CSV table of C-alpha atoms and ligand atoms in Angstrom, one decimal:
chain,number,residue,atom,x,y,z
H,3,MET,CA,54.7,120.7,46.6
H,4,ARG,CA,55.8,117.6,48.6
H,5,ARG,CA,54.3,115.1,51.0
H,6,ILE,CA,53.0,116.6,54.2
H,7,VAL,CA,53.2,114.2,57.1
H,8,PHE,CA,51.5,114.9,60.4
H,9,CYS,CA,52.8,113.2,63.5
H,10,GLY,CA,52.2,113.7,67.2
H,11,PHE,CA,50.6,112.1,70.2
H,12,ARG,CA,47.0,110.8,70.1
H,13,GLY,CA,44.5,113.5,70.5
H,14,THR,CA,46.6,116.3,69.0
H,15,GLY,CA,44.4,116.6,65.9
H,16,LYS,CA,46.5,114.9,63.2
H,17,THR,CA,43.5,113.5,61.3
H,18,GLU,CA,41.2,116.6,61.5
H,19,VAL,CA,44.0,119.0,60.6
H,20,GLY,CA,45.4,116.7,57.9
H,21,LYS,CA,42.0,116.4,56.2
H,22,ILE,CA,41.6,120.2,56.0
H,23,VAL,CA,45.1,120.7,54.7
H,24,ALA,CA,44.3,118.1,52.0
H,25,GLU,CA,41.2,120.0,51.0
H,26,LEU,CA,43.1,123.3,51.0
H,27,THR,CA,46.0,121.9,48.9
H,28,THR,CA,43.8,119.6,46.8
H,29,LEU,CA,46.1,116.7,47.7
H,30,PRO,CA,44.9,113.2,48.5
H,31,PHE,CA,44.6,112.4,52.2
H,32,LEU,CA,45.8,109.2,53.7
H,33,ASP,CA,45.6,108.1,57.3
H,34,THR,CA,48.0,105.3,58.4
H,35,ASP,CA,45.6,104.0,61.1
H,36,GLN,CA,42.8,103.7,58.4
H,37,LEU,CA,45.2,101.9,56.0
H,38,ILE,CA,46.1,99.4,58.8
H,39,GLU,CA,42.4,98.7,59.3
H,40,GLN,CA,41.9,98.3,55.6
H,41,LYS,CA,44.9,96.0,55.2
H,42,THR,CA,44.0,93.7,58.1
H,43,GLY,CA,40.2,94.0,57.9
H,44,ARG,CA,40.1,94.6,61.7
H,45,SER,CA,39.8,97.6,63.9
H,46,ILE,CA,42.9,98.9,65.7
H,47,PRO,CA,41.5,98.2,69.2
H,48,ASP,CA,40.9,94.6,68.0
H,49,ILE,CA,44.5,94.2,66.7
H,50,PHE,CA,45.9,95.5,70.0
H,51,HIS,CA,43.5,93.4,72.0
H,52,GLU,CA,43.9,90.1,70.1
H,53,ASP,CA,47.6,90.3,68.8
H,54,GLY,CA,49.2,92.9,71.0
H,55,GLU,CA,51.1,96.1,70.3
H,56,GLU,CA,54.1,94.4,68.7
H,57,ARG,CA,52.0,92.9,65.9
H,58,PHE,CA,50.3,96.3,65.4
H,59,ARG,CA,53.7,97.9,65.0
H,60,THR,CA,54.8,95.4,62.4
H,61,VAL,CA,51.7,96.0,60.3
H,62,GLU,CA,52.1,99.8,60.8
H,63,ARG,CA,55.7,99.5,59.5
H,64,GLU,CA,54.5,97.6,56.4
H,65,VAL,CA,51.9,100.3,55.7
H,66,ILE,CA,54.4,103.1,56.1
H,67,GLU,CA,56.8,101.4,53.8
H,68,GLY,CA,54.1,101.1,51.2
H,69,LEU,CA,52.9,104.7,51.3
H,70,PRO,CA,52.9,106.5,47.9
H,71,LYS,CA,56.0,108.6,47.2
H,72,SER,CA,53.9,111.2,45.4
H,73,ASP,CA,52.5,114.4,46.9
H,74,ALA,CA,49.9,113.7,49.5
H,75,VAL,CA,48.8,114.6,53.0
H,76,ILE,CA,49.5,111.8,55.5
H,77,SER,CA,48.3,111.5,59.0
H,78,THR,CA,50.2,108.9,61.2
H,79,GLY,CA,49.7,107.0,64.4
H,80,GLY,CA,51.1,108.4,67.6
H,81,GLY,CA,53.9,105.8,68.0
H,82,VAL,CA,55.3,105.7,64.4
H,83,VAL,CA,58.1,108.1,65.3
H,84,THR,CA,59.8,105.6,67.7
H,85,ASP,CA,60.9,103.3,64.8
H,86,PRO,CA,63.9,104.6,62.8
H,87,ALA,CA,62.8,102.6,59.7
H,88,ASN,CA,59.4,104.5,59.8
H,89,MET,CA,61.3,107.8,60.0
H,90,GLU,CA,63.4,106.9,57.0
H,91,HIS,CA,60.3,106.3,54.9
H,92,LEU,CA,58.2,109.1,56.2
H,93,ARG,CA,60.9,111.8,56.1
H,94,ARG,CA,62.0,111.2,52.5
H,95,ASP,CA,61.0,114.2,50.3
H,96,SER,CA,58.4,115.2,52.9
H,97,LEU,CA,57.6,118.0,55.3
H,98,MET,CA,57.0,116.6,58.8
H,99,VAL,CA,54.6,118.6,60.9
H,100,LEU,CA,54.4,117.8,64.6
H,101,LEU,CA,51.2,118.6,66.3
H,102,TYR,CA,51.3,118.8,70.1
H,103,ALA,CA,49.0,119.9,72.9
H,104,ASP,CA,49.1,120.2,76.7
H,105,LEU,CA,48.3,117.3,79.0
H,106,ASP,CA,44.8,118.7,80.0
H,107,THR,CA,43.7,119.1,76.4
H,108,ILE,CA,44.8,115.7,75.4
H,109,GLU,CA,43.2,114.1,78.4
H,110,GLU,CA,40.0,115.9,77.7
H,111,ARG,CA,40.0,114.9,74.0
H,112,LEU,CA,40.9,111.2,74.7
H,113,ALA,CA,38.2,110.9,77.5
H,114,ARG,CA,35.7,111.9,74.8
H,115,LYS,CA,37.1,109.4,72.2
H,116,PRO,CA,38.8,106.5,73.9
H,117,ARG,CA,41.7,104.6,72.2
H,118,PRO,CA,43.3,101.3,73.1
H,119,PRO,CA,45.5,101.7,76.3
H,120,LEU,CA,49.2,101.6,75.8
H,121,THR,CA,50.0,100.9,79.5
H,122,GLY,CA,48.1,99.7,82.5
H,123,LEU,CA,48.1,103.2,83.9
H,124,PRO,CA,45.1,105.6,84.5
H,125,LEU,CA,44.5,107.8,81.4
H,126,ARG,CA,46.2,111.0,82.6
H,127,GLU,CA,49.3,109.1,83.9
H,128,GLU,CA,49.5,107.1,80.7
H,129,ILE,CA,49.4,110.3,78.6
H,130,ALA,CA,52.2,112.0,80.7
H,131,THR,CA,54.3,108.8,80.7
H,132,MET,CA,54.0,108.1,77.0
H,133,MET,CA,54.6,111.8,76.0
H,134,GLU,CA,57.8,111.8,78.1
H,135,ARG,CA,58.9,108.5,76.7
H,136,ARG,CA,58.4,109.6,73.2
H,137,ARG,CA,59.6,113.2,73.6
H,138,GLN,CA,63.0,112.8,72.0
H,139,HIS,CA,61.4,110.9,69.1
H,140,TYR,CA,58.8,113.7,68.5
H,141,GLN,CA,61.5,116.3,68.6
H,142,ALA,CA,63.5,114.3,66.0
H,143,ALA,CA,60.4,114.0,63.8
H,144,ALA,CA,59.5,117.6,63.8
H,145,ASP,CA,60.4,119.8,60.9
H,146,PHE,CA,57.8,122.2,62.2
H,147,CYS,CA,55.6,122.2,65.3
H,148,ILE,CA,52.1,123.5,65.9
H,149,ASP,CA,50.5,123.6,69.4
H,150,THR,CA,46.8,122.6,68.9
H,151,SER,CA,45.8,123.1,72.6
H,152,ARG,CA,43.9,126.4,71.9
H,153,THR,CA,43.4,126.5,68.2
H,154,THR,CA,40.8,125.0,65.9
H,155,PRO,CA,41.8,122.3,63.3
H,156,ALA,CA,40.9,124.9,60.6
H,157,ALA,CA,43.3,127.5,62.1
H,158,ALA,CA,46.1,125.0,62.4
H,159,ALA,CA,45.5,123.9,58.8
H,160,VAL,CA,45.8,127.5,57.6
H,161,ARG,CA,49.1,127.8,59.5
H,162,VAL,CA,50.4,124.8,57.7
H,163,THR,CA,49.5,126.2,54.2
H,164,GLY,CA,51.1,129.5,55.3
H,165,LEU,CA,54.2,127.6,56.1
H,166,LEU,CA,54.2,125.9,52.7
H,167,ARG,CA,54.1,129.3,51.0
H,168,GLU,CA,56.5,131.3,53.2
H,169,GLY,CA,58.5,129.1,55.6
H,170,THR,CA,59.2,130.4,59.1
H,171,VAL,CA,62.0,132.9,58.7
H,172,PRO,CA,61.1,136.5,57.7
H,173,ALA,CA,63.2,138.1,54.9
H,174,LYS,CA,64.7,140.5,57.3
H,175,GLU,CA,66.1,137.7,59.5
H,176,ARG,CA,67.4,135.9,56.5
H,177,ARG,CA,69.3,139.0,55.2
H,178,GLU,CA,70.9,139.6,58.7
H,179,ALA,CA,71.9,135.9,58.8
H,180,LEU,CA,73.6,136.3,55.4
H,181,ARG,CA,75.7,139.1,56.8
H,182,PHE,CA,76.8,136.7,59.6
H,183,PHE,CA,77.9,134.0,57.1
H,184,ARG,CA,79.7,136.5,54.8
H,185,THR,CA,82.9,136.4,56.9
H,186,GLY,CA,85.2,135.1,54.2
H,187,ARG,CA,85.7,131.9,56.1
H,188,ILE,CA,82.9,129.9,54.3
H,189,PRO,CA,84.1,128.5,50.9
H,190,PRO,CA,82.6,130.5,47.9
H,191,LYS,CA,80.6,127.5,46.6
H,192,CYS,CA,79.0,127.0,50.0
H,193,LEU,CA,78.3,130.7,50.4
H,194,ALA,CA,76.6,130.7,47.0
H,195,ARG,CA,74.3,127.9,48.2
H,196,LEU,CA,73.5,129.8,51.4
H,197,GLU,CA,72.6,132.8,49.3
H,198,THR,CA,70.0,130.8,47.4
H,199,ILE,CA,68.5,129.7,50.7
H,200,LEU,CA,68.6,133.0,52.5
H,201,GLY,CA,68.3,135.5,49.7
H,202,ASP,CA,65.2,137.6,49.0
H,203,ASN,CA,63.7,135.1,46.6
H,204,PRO,CA,64.6,131.8,48.2
H,205,ALA,CA,64.5,128.8,45.9
H,206,ASP,CA,62.5,126.9,48.6
H,207,PRO,CA,61.3,128.8,51.7
H,208,LEU,CA,61.1,125.5,53.6
H,209,THR,CA,64.8,124.6,53.4
H,210,ARG,CA,66.1,124.6,57.0
H,211,LEU,CA,69.6,125.4,58.1
H,212,MET,CA,71.8,123.8,60.7
H,213,GLY,CA,75.5,123.5,61.3
H,214,VAL,CA,78.6,123.2,63.3
H,215,ALA,CA,79.2,125.9,66.0
H,216,GLY,CA,82.8,126.5,66.9
H,217,TYR,CA,85.8,128.8,66.7
H,218,PRO,CA,87.6,127.9,64.6
H,219,CYS,CA,85.6,125.2,62.9
H,220,ALA,CA,86.4,125.6,59.2
H,221,HIS,CA,88.3,122.3,59.3
H,222,SER,CA,85.1,120.4,60.4
H,223,ARG,CA,84.0,117.6,58.0
H,224,GLY,CA,80.4,118.0,59.4
H,225,PRO,CA,79.1,120.1,56.5
H,226,PHE,CA,80.4,117.6,53.9
H,227,LEU,CA,79.0,114.6,55.8
H,228,PHE,CA,75.6,116.0,56.8
H,229,ASN,CA,74.8,117.5,53.4
H,230,ALA,CA,75.6,114.1,51.8
H,231,LEU,CA,73.2,112.5,54.2
H,232,PHE,CA,70.5,115.0,53.4
H,233,ASN,CA,70.9,114.1,49.8
H,234,GLU,CA,70.8,110.4,50.6
H,235,TYR,CA,67.7,110.6,52.8
H,236,GLY,CA,65.8,113.3,50.8
H,237,LEU,CA,65.8,115.9,53.6
H,238,ASP,CA,65.2,119.5,52.8
H,239,TYR,CA,68.1,120.8,55.0
H,240,HIS,CA,71.4,122.5,54.6
H,241,TYR,CA,74.4,122.2,57.0
H,242,THR,CA,77.0,124.9,57.2
H,243,TRP,CA,79.7,126.5,59.4
H,244,PHE,CA,78.5,128.7,62.3
H,245,GLU,CA,81.9,130.1,63.0
H,246,ASP,CA,82.3,133.0,65.4
H,247,PRO,CA,84.4,133.9,68.5
H,248,GLU,CA,81.2,134.8,70.3
H,249,LEU,CA,78.9,131.8,71.1
H,250,ALA,CA,76.0,134.2,72.0
H,251,GLU,CA,76.2,135.5,68.4
H,252,ILE,CA,76.0,132.0,67.0
H,253,VAL,CA,73.0,131.0,69.2
H,254,ASP,CA,71.3,134.3,68.3
H,255,VAL,CA,71.7,133.6,64.5
H,256,ALA,CA,70.6,130.0,64.9
H,257,ARG,CA,67.5,130.9,66.8
H,258,HIS,CA,66.5,133.7,64.4
H,259,LEU,CA,67.0,131.3,61.5
H,260,ASP,CA,64.9,128.7,63.1
H,261,ALA,CA,67.8,126.4,62.7
H,262,ARG,CA,67.1,122.7,63.3
H,263,GLY,CA,70.2,122.0,65.4
H,264,LEU,CA,73.9,122.6,66.0
H,265,SER,CA,76.8,120.3,66.4
H,266,VAL,CA,79.0,122.0,69.0
H,267,THR,CA,82.8,121.9,68.9
H,268,ILE,CA,85.8,123.5,70.6
H,269,PRO,CA,85.8,125.8,72.5
H,270,PHE,CA,82.0,125.9,73.2
H,271,LYS,CA,81.1,122.5,74.5
H,272,GLN,CA,80.8,123.7,78.1
H,273,GLU,CA,79.9,127.4,77.3
H,274,ILE,CA,76.8,126.3,75.4
H,275,ILE,CA,75.1,124.9,78.5
H,276,PRO,CA,73.6,128.2,79.9
H,277,PHE,CA,72.0,128.8,76.5
H,278,LEU,CA,70.0,125.6,76.6
H,279,ASP,CA,66.4,125.1,77.9
H,280,GLU,CA,67.0,121.4,78.7
H,281,ILE,CA,70.0,119.1,79.0
H,282,ASP,CA,70.1,115.3,78.6
H,283,GLU,CA,70.5,114.3,82.2
H,284,HIS,CA,71.9,110.8,81.5
H,285,ALA,CA,75.1,111.7,79.8
H,286,ALA,CA,75.5,115.4,78.9
H,287,GLU,CA,74.9,116.6,82.4
H,288,GLN,CA,77.3,114.1,84.0
H,289,ILE,CA,80.0,114.7,81.4
H,290,GLY,CA,79.5,118.5,81.7
H,291,ALA,CA,79.7,119.1,78.0
H,292,VAL,CA,77.3,119.3,75.1
H,293,ASN,CA,78.2,118.6,71.4
H,294,THR,CA,74.6,118.4,70.0
H,295,VAL,CA,71.8,120.9,70.3
H,296,VAL,CA,68.3,120.0,68.9
H,297,PHE,CA,66.0,123.0,68.5
H,298,SER,CA,62.4,121.8,68.5
H,299,CYS,CA,59.1,123.5,69.2
H,300,GLY,CA,60.9,126.6,70.7
H,301,THR,CA,63.1,124.5,73.0
H,302,ALA,CA,66.9,124.0,72.8
H,303,ARG,CA,67.9,120.6,74.2
H,304,GLY,CA,71.5,119.6,74.6
H,305,TYR,CA,73.1,116.1,74.3
H,306,ASN,CA,76.5,114.6,74.3
H,307,THR,CA,77.2,112.0,71.6
H,308,ASP,CA,81.0,112.0,71.9
H,309,TRP,CA,80.9,109.4,74.6
H,310,ILE,CA,78.9,107.1,72.4
H,311,GLY,CA,81.6,107.4,69.7
H,312,VAL,CA,84.2,106.2,72.2
H,313,ARG,CA,82.0,103.5,73.8
H,314,LYS,CA,80.8,101.7,70.7
H,315,PRO,CA,84.2,100.5,69.3
H,316,LEU,CA,85.2,99.3,72.8
H,317,VAL,CA,82.0,97.5,73.7
H,318,ASP,CA,83.6,94.1,73.6
H,319,LEU,CA,86.3,95.1,76.0
H,320,LYS,CA,84.0,95.6,79.0
H,321,GLY,CA,85.8,95.4,82.4
H,322,SER,CA,89.4,95.9,80.9
H,323,LYS,CA,92.2,97.9,82.4
H,324,ALA,CA,92.4,101.3,80.6
H,325,VAL,CA,94.6,104.3,80.4
H,326,LEU,CA,93.1,107.5,79.2
H,327,LEU,CA,95.7,110.0,78.0
H,328,GLY,CA,94.6,113.7,78.4
H,329,ALA,CA,92.0,115.3,80.6
H,330,GLY,CA,90.3,117.9,78.4
H,331,GLY,CA,86.8,118.1,76.9
H,332,ALA,CA,87.1,114.9,74.8
H,333,ALA,CA,88.6,113.1,77.8
H,334,ALA,CA,85.4,113.8,79.9
H,335,GLY,CA,83.2,112.0,77.3
H,336,ALA,CA,85.8,109.2,77.1
H,337,ALA,CA,86.0,108.8,80.9
H,338,PHE,CA,82.2,108.5,81.0
H,339,ALA,CA,82.3,105.9,78.2
H,340,LEU,CA,85.1,103.8,79.8
H,341,THR,CA,83.5,103.8,83.3
H,342,ASP,CA,80.1,103.0,81.7
H,343,LEU,CA,81.9,99.9,80.3
H,344,GLU,CA,83.0,99.1,83.9
H,345,MET,CA,86.7,99.5,83.0
H,346,ASP,CA,89.4,100.1,85.6
H,347,VAL,CA,90.5,103.5,84.3
H,348,THR,CA,93.6,105.6,85.0
H,349,ILE,CA,93.7,109.1,83.6
H,350,LEU,CA,97.2,110.4,82.8
H,351,ASN,CA,97.7,114.0,81.8
H,352,ARG,CA,100.5,116.5,81.1
H,353,THR,CA,99.0,118.6,83.9
H,354,PRO,CA,98.4,115.9,86.6
H,355,GLU,CA,96.1,118.1,88.7
H,356,LYS,CA,93.6,118.2,85.8
H,357,ALA,CA,93.7,114.4,85.6
H,358,LYS,CA,92.9,114.4,89.3
H,359,VAL,CA,89.9,116.6,88.9
H,360,LEU,CA,88.5,114.5,86.1
H,361,ALA,CA,89.4,111.2,87.8
H,362,GLU,CA,87.5,112.3,91.0
H,363,ARG,CA,84.4,113.0,89.0
H,364,PHE,CA,84.3,109.5,87.5
H,365,GLY,CA,85.9,107.4,90.2
H,366,CYS,CA,89.1,106.8,88.2
H,367,LYS,CA,92.8,106.7,89.2
H,368,TRP,CA,95.1,109.4,87.9
H,369,GLY,CA,98.7,110.5,87.4
H,370,GLY,CA,101.1,112.2,85.1
H,371,LEU,CA,102.1,110.9,81.6
H,372,GLY,CA,105.3,109.5,83.1
H,373,ASN,CA,103.2,107.0,85.2
H,374,PHE,CA,102.1,105.0,82.1
H,375,ASP,CA,104.5,102.1,82.7
H,376,THR,CA,103.2,101.3,86.1
H,377,VAL,CA,99.7,100.7,84.9
H,378,LYS,CA,100.1,98.0,82.3
H,379,PRO,CA,96.7,98.6,80.6
H,380,ASP,CA,94.8,96.5,78.0
H,381,VAL,CA,93.3,99.5,76.5
H,382,VAL,CA,94.8,103.0,75.7
H,383,VAL,CA,92.7,105.9,74.6
H,384,ASN,CA,94.5,109.0,73.4
H,385,SER,CA,92.5,112.2,73.9
H,386,THR,CA,95.4,114.6,73.6
H,387,PRO,CA,95.7,116.4,70.2
H,388,LEU,CA,99.2,114.9,69.8
H,389,GLY,CA,99.5,113.6,66.2
H,390,MET,CA,97.5,116.3,64.5
H,391,LYS,CA,100.6,118.3,63.5
H,392,SER,CA,103.4,116.6,61.6
H,393,GLU,CA,106.0,117.9,64.1
H,394,ASP,CA,104.2,116.3,67.1
H,395,GLN,CA,105.8,113.7,69.3
H,396,LYS,CA,103.7,110.5,69.8
H,397,PRO,CA,102.0,110.5,73.3
H,398,LEU,CA,103.7,107.1,73.9
H,399,ARG,CA,107.1,105.6,73.0
H,400,ASP,CA,107.3,102.5,70.7
H,401,ASP,CA,108.4,100.3,73.6
H,402,GLN,CA,105.3,101.1,75.6
H,403,LEU,CA,103.1,99.5,72.9
H,404,HIS,CA,102.6,95.7,73.1
H,405,ALA,CA,100.7,93.0,71.1
H,406,GLY,CA,97.4,92.4,72.8
H,407,MET,CA,96.8,96.0,73.7
H,408,THR,CA,94.0,98.0,72.0
H,409,VAL,CA,95.0,101.5,71.1
H,410,PHE,CA,92.2,104.0,70.3
H,411,ASP,CA,93.4,107.4,69.0
H,412,LEU,CA,90.6,110.0,69.1
H,413,VAL,CA,92.6,112.3,66.8
H,414,TYR,CA,91.1,111.9,63.3
H,415,THR,CA,93.1,114.3,61.2
H,416,PRO,CA,95.3,112.6,59.9
H,417,PRO,CA,93.1,109.5,59.6
H,418,VAL,CA,96.1,107.3,60.5
H,419,THR,CA,98.2,109.0,63.2
H,420,PRO,CA,101.8,108.2,64.1
H,421,LEU,CA,100.5,106.6,67.3
H,422,ILE,CA,98.2,104.3,65.3
H,423,GLU,CA,101.1,103.5,62.9
H,424,ALA,CA,103.4,102.6,65.8
H,425,ALA,CA,100.6,100.5,67.5
H,426,ARG,CA,100.1,98.5,64.3
H,427,ARG,CA,103.8,97.8,64.0
H,428,ALA,CA,103.7,96.6,67.6
H,429,GLY,CA,100.8,94.2,66.8
H,430,CYS,CA,98.2,96.1,68.8
H,431,LYS,CA,94.5,96.2,67.8
H,432,THR,CA,93.9,99.8,66.7
H,433,ILE,CA,90.9,102.0,66.4
H,434,THR,CA,91.2,105.3,64.6
H,435,GLY,CA,89.5,108.7,65.5
H,436,THR,CA,87.3,108.3,62.4
H,437,GLU,CA,85.4,105.5,64.3
H,438,MET,CA,84.7,108.0,67.1
H,439,PHE,CA,83.6,110.6,64.6
H,440,ILE,CA,81.3,108.1,62.9
H,441,GLY,CA,79.8,106.9,66.2
H,442,GLN,CA,79.1,110.4,67.4
H,443,ALA,CA,77.8,111.7,64.1
H,444,ARG,CA,75.5,108.7,63.7
H,445,GLU,CA,73.9,109.4,67.1
H,446,GLN,CA,73.7,113.1,66.3
H,447,PHE,CA,71.8,112.4,63.1
H,448,TYR,CA,69.4,110.1,65.0
H,449,LEU,CA,68.8,112.9,67.5
H,450,PHE,CA,68.2,115.4,64.8
H,451,PHE,CA,66.1,113.3,62.4
H,452,GLY,CA,65.2,109.9,64.1
H,453,ILE,CA,67.0,108.0,61.3
H,454,ASP,CA,69.5,105.4,62.1
H,455,VAL,CA,72.3,105.6,59.4
H,456,PRO,CA,74.3,102.4,59.1
H,457,ALA,CA,77.9,103.0,60.2
H,458,GLU,CA,79.0,101.4,56.9
H,459,LYS,CA,77.2,104.2,54.9
H,460,LEU,CA,79.0,106.8,57.0
H,461,ARG,CA,82.3,105.2,56.4
H,462,GLU,CA,81.7,105.2,52.7
H,463,LEU,CA,80.6,108.9,52.7
H,464,LEU,CA,83.8,109.9,54.6
H,465,LYS,CA,86.1,108.1,52.1
U,1144,NAP,P1,91.3,120.0,75.0
U,1144,NAP,O1,90.1,120.2,75.8
U,1144,NAP,O2,92.1,121.2,74.6
U,1144,NAP,O3,92.2,119.0,75.8
U,1144,NAP,C1,93.5,118.6,75.3
U,1144,NAP,C2,94.2,117.7,76.3
U,1144,NAP,O4,95.4,117.2,75.7
U,1144,NAP,C3,94.5,118.3,77.7
U,1144,NAP,O5,94.5,117.3,78.6
U,1144,NAP,C4,96.0,118.7,77.4
U,1144,NAP,O6,96.8,118.7,78.6
U,1144,NAP,C5,96.5,117.6,76.5
U,1144,NAP,N1,97.6,118.1,75.7
U,1144,NAP,C6,97.5,119.2,74.8
U,1144,NAP,N2,98.7,119.3,74.2
U,1144,NAP,C7,99.5,118.4,74.7
U,1144,NAP,C8,100.9,118.1,74.5
U,1144,NAP,N3,101.6,118.8,73.6
U,1144,NAP,N4,101.4,117.1,75.2
U,1144,NAP,C9,100.7,116.3,76.1
U,1144,NAP,N5,99.4,116.6,76.3
U,1144,NAP,C10,98.8,117.6,75.7
U,1144,NAP,O7,90.9,119.2,73.7
U,1144,NAP,P2,89.8,118.2,73.4
U,1144,NAP,O8,88.5,118.9,73.0
U,1144,NAP,O9,89.7,117.2,74.6
U,1144,NAP,O10,90.3,117.4,72.1
U,1144,NAP,C11,91.4,116.6,72.2
U,1144,NAP,C12,91.6,115.8,70.9
U,1144,NAP,O11,90.4,114.9,70.7
U,1144,NAP,C13,91.6,116.7,69.7
U,1144,NAP,O12,92.8,116.4,68.9
U,1144,NAP,C14,90.4,116.3,68.8
U,1144,NAP,O13,90.8,116.2,67.4
U,1144,NAP,C15,90.1,114.9,69.3
U,1144,NAP,N6,88.6,114.7,69.2
U,1144,NAP,C16,88.2,113.8,68.3
U,1144,NAP,C17,86.9,113.6,68.1
U,1144,NAP,C18,86.4,112.6,67.1
U,1144,NAP,O14,85.2,112.6,66.7
U,1144,NAP,N7,87.3,111.7,66.7
U,1144,NAP,C19,85.9,114.3,68.8
U,1144,NAP,C20,86.4,115.3,69.8
U,1144,NAP,C21,87.7,115.4,69.9
U,1144,NAP,P3,96.8,119.9,79.7
U,1144,NAP,O15,95.7,119.7,80.6
U,1144,NAP,O16,98.1,119.7,80.3
U,1144,NAP,O17,96.7,121.2,78.8
């Protein structure tokens, strides 16, 4: 057994379903809204009315932090999922069940039992606006989802107890997935772990899988990092390698296994897009590449977090003059990040025509690698793979590196590349590819689980 935490928008039935699950499992039932009222001696509408939503959220955070760690059924308020600190406390050693319902159903339920308004909008508009605003957070909070629009609280509760016994993946699907993973490419120790999860008598039917999708991707440090994070945050997940030349095969296995999500790497960042139900229109759509897929409530939504990994370390250099070396997949995310920081960007590539295509998409200048000396940049970002192999030439000569320049090499194996070594010798400020890896992984973890891992913790785990 473990804690069972219900989350979801108001009017989705968290309290009713939670109480029945508590009866069926003989676990104590706790409702965070009730605990807030007990703690403050006031009703929630009074706290909202007299002190405002911010004060309410502070008390709510305190209540969530103080919840018992022992087995219990917990129903939470509709907005708890938006706070990463809440998610860290709620997710630890717990099963998070997201209840959801369609707009008509929620409107009808809330009209019968009014709650304090969250916006100045009419009820229906408020529901639609708030559900959309919180959608990403609900997706990140959901280990499992139940649509309560056309089901009774008792039927929803029985589904939850069924889940606790059997999980969501039938034995036949688990056996077929094991065949997919028995390729010889997964290290024996990791395969043995997969066998305990997917075998006929799984140690825990609720353990969910996720992983890195690529070909090849055996070099990925994702499994090492994510499994360490699952351990750290008490999450019942396992992260592995979904390595196959056919992306359709990977997506099929992931869907049949009810996987939580995929980190997508070469060569699938563009190819994955037609497999998605939704794409994040802010960045992924504009970059034209997806490196993160979150599966939630039957929907696959794609995001790009690579650009965040490039943007974050350069945030203090807004408006600088930058050269981006390379015009491939990583360069597209980098170009988005650099132009987002209002930099004057020139893209230089071995094949100048490819630099031109990318530059035109993001309003940058372009040229061949030989044009570097004419630009005189403050910032250089290397997005070519040069430096990965010991026999590689550096993408720039020593005399092209000057003190005062910032050099960011996206290559992260080896952790210190010949370009970074040369830039340090020349007195440049340097940023290694590990910083990009950390930035993009941190955002991925947030999208998957709603938890904000400190960058320092990621650095420690990667040592
Ligand atoms: P990609 O799509 O294959 O693009 C590679 C780019 O590098 C192309 O513009 C290519 O030029 C250029 N290039 C390749 N070999 C070259 C050479 N020998 N000399 C000069 N230019 C060369 O690869 P990608 O997905 O963008 O990845 C590029 C690098 O970024 C990889 O090394 C990867 O490790 C790194 N990366 C790091 C992270 C991180 O988290 N740190 C994340 C993603 C990627 P042409 O157009 O002429 O072929």
